XYZ file of C-alpha atoms in Angstrom:
165
model
C 225.243 11.293 103.453
C 224.013 9.635 100.275
C 225.673 10.663 97.029
C 223.805 11.265 93.780
C 226.032 11.382 90.711
C 224.859 11.462 87.098
C 221.268 10.996 88.232
C 221.829 7.822 90.280
C 222.849 6.895 93.788
C 226.505 5.967 93.926
C 228.764 4.663 96.636
C 231.201 7.338 97.714
C 234.664 5.854 97.155
C 236.457 9.019 98.294
C 238.089 9.201 101.723
C 238.102 12.667 103.308
C 241.469 13.124 104.980
C 241.964 15.744 107.666
C 244.990 18.022 107.486
C 247.969 16.249 109.025
C 246.355 12.784 109.008
C 247.952 9.835 107.251
C 246.758 9.094 103.726
C 245.280 5.679 102.945
C 247.548 3.772 100.563
C 245.389 3.102 97.511
C 242.089 4.889 98.133
C 240.985 8.082 96.393
C 241.523 10.963 98.825
C 239.790 14.293 99.268
C 241.941 16.933 100.960
C 241.573 20.574 101.896
C 243.031 23.337 99.757
C 245.634 23.999 102.475
C 246.758 20.369 102.441
C 246.912 20.353 98.631
C 249.041 23.493 98.642
C 251.370 22.100 101.345
C 251.727 18.568 99.901
C 251.038 19.108 96.178
C 253.989 17.113 94.839
C 253.471 14.119 97.131
C 249.710 14.075 96.480
C 250.120 14.440 92.718
C 252.565 11.532 92.695
C 250.103 9.095 94.272
C 248.817 6.062 92.380
C 245.279 6.854 93.518
C 242.970 9.727 92.579
C 243.166 13.018 94.459
C 240.472 15.618 95.003
C 240.368 19.008 96.713
C 237.584 20.373 98.869
C 237.155 24.117 98.534
C 235.611 25.938 101.459
C 233.358 28.807 100.473
C 236.162 31.189 101.473
C 238.647 29.454 99.118
C 238.768 30.500 95.485
C 239.028 28.184 92.470
C 241.888 30.261 91.063
C 244.037 28.630 93.762
C 243.797 25.255 91.966
C 243.314 26.432 88.382
C 246.809 25.363 87.312
C 246.389 21.949 88.967
C 242.980 20.889 87.642
C 244.539 18.338 85.295
C 245.822 16.513 88.407
C 242.489 16.493 90.253
C 239.650 14.061 89.640
C 237.264 15.740 92.109
C 236.601 19.254 93.311
C 234.153 19.357 96.206
C 232.484 22.705 96.843
C 231.231 23.423 100.338
C 227.861 25.101 100.722
C 227.986 26.056 104.423
C 224.562 27.730 104.504
C 221.588 28.305 102.211
C 222.425 31.991 101.857
C 226.041 31.412 100.751
C 226.014 31.137 96.957
C 229.734 31.352 96.229
C 229.781 27.657 95.281
C 227.568 28.389 92.266
C 230.079 30.910 90.950
C 232.964 28.557 91.696
C 231.312 25.728 89.752
C 230.774 27.985 86.739
C 234.361 29.220 86.877
C 235.685 25.670 87.068
C 233.599 24.508 84.075
C 233.427 27.570 81.867
C 236.649 29.491 82.490
C 239.042 26.692 83.431
C 237.513 23.879 81.359
C 237.451 21.415 84.238
C 235.852 18.141 83.113
C 236.187 16.157 86.353
C 233.594 15.686 89.060
C 232.305 18.776 90.846
C 230.505 17.787 94.034
C 228.193 19.899 96.207
C 228.687 19.257 99.929
C 227.329 20.797 103.096
C 223.924 22.459 103.222
C 222.701 21.068 99.886
C 218.930 21.576 99.709
C 216.330 20.295 97.251
C 215.478 23.824 96.115
C 219.091 24.298 94.987
C 219.675 21.097 93.007
C 218.509 22.459 89.646
C 220.550 25.624 89.970
C 223.610 23.669 91.103
C 223.281 21.317 88.123
C 222.928 24.258 85.734
C 226.192 25.679 87.078
C 228.116 22.485 86.357
C 227.801 20.472 89.559
C 227.340 16.798 88.705
C 227.462 15.119 92.129
C 225.431 15.959 95.211
C 225.705 14.917 98.846
C 222.012 14.821 99.716
C 220.166 14.392 103.013
C 219.221 10.907 104.210
C 215.823 9.883 102.892
C 216.247 11.629 99.533
C 214.771 9.670 96.628
C 215.808 9.709 92.989
C 212.236 10.625 92.121
C 212.513 13.790 94.231
C 215.889 14.577 92.667
C 214.546 14.167 89.129
C 211.484 16.262 89.978
C 213.694 19.043 91.300
C 215.821 19.043 88.142
C 212.727 19.280 85.952
C 210.826 21.776 88.062
C 211.282 24.766 85.744
C 210.788 24.592 81.996
C 212.161 28.086 81.335
C 215.199 29.811 82.813
C 216.239 33.423 83.222
C 219.971 33.147 83.811
C 222.375 31.949 81.108
C 224.844 29.241 82.140
C 227.102 26.807 80.366
C 224.367 24.163 80.194
C 223.133 25.500 76.857
C 219.514 26.049 77.863
C 218.119 29.156 76.184
C 216.933 31.891 78.506
C 213.451 33.373 78.467
C 214.868 36.541 76.880
C 216.538 34.550 74.095
C 213.329 32.636 73.436
C 211.269 35.822 73.453
C 213.539 37.568 70.957
C 214.123 34.506 68.811
C 217.868 34.496 69.426
C 218.075 31.040 70.990
C 220.565 28.818 69.199
């Protein structure tokens, strides 16, 4: 799948490694939470970047103490109706102060891109055929927002009551 990061298409340099499979020597690797928990010391000692993919049933608290060792956290969106990844992205950014890449994977739909970005996701695995124009349109689709997030955009209520910073 194509990867959009920071508003542009980017080659995905990360290698997803299945549990139990050998790690490539110098490539950035993306591993499951279970693999990270089992092999934390060996993975953290690598000379190449390491990332963790959280399934929607995994919780970010499980890696909160290790975020300084991770360059990527990939959040799986298994279905349109499963919104746990939004909460996980906000927790990673706002509670745990994670500054690395947060990537949306799985069932990542155009209608969700704006909301994912507002929650702190900065990289998106998008369907084949996606254009940057469509991505930019989706991010600019709404001029006013109802929910507060860490992106700093004032909500409709704040604007209405003149309390927007």
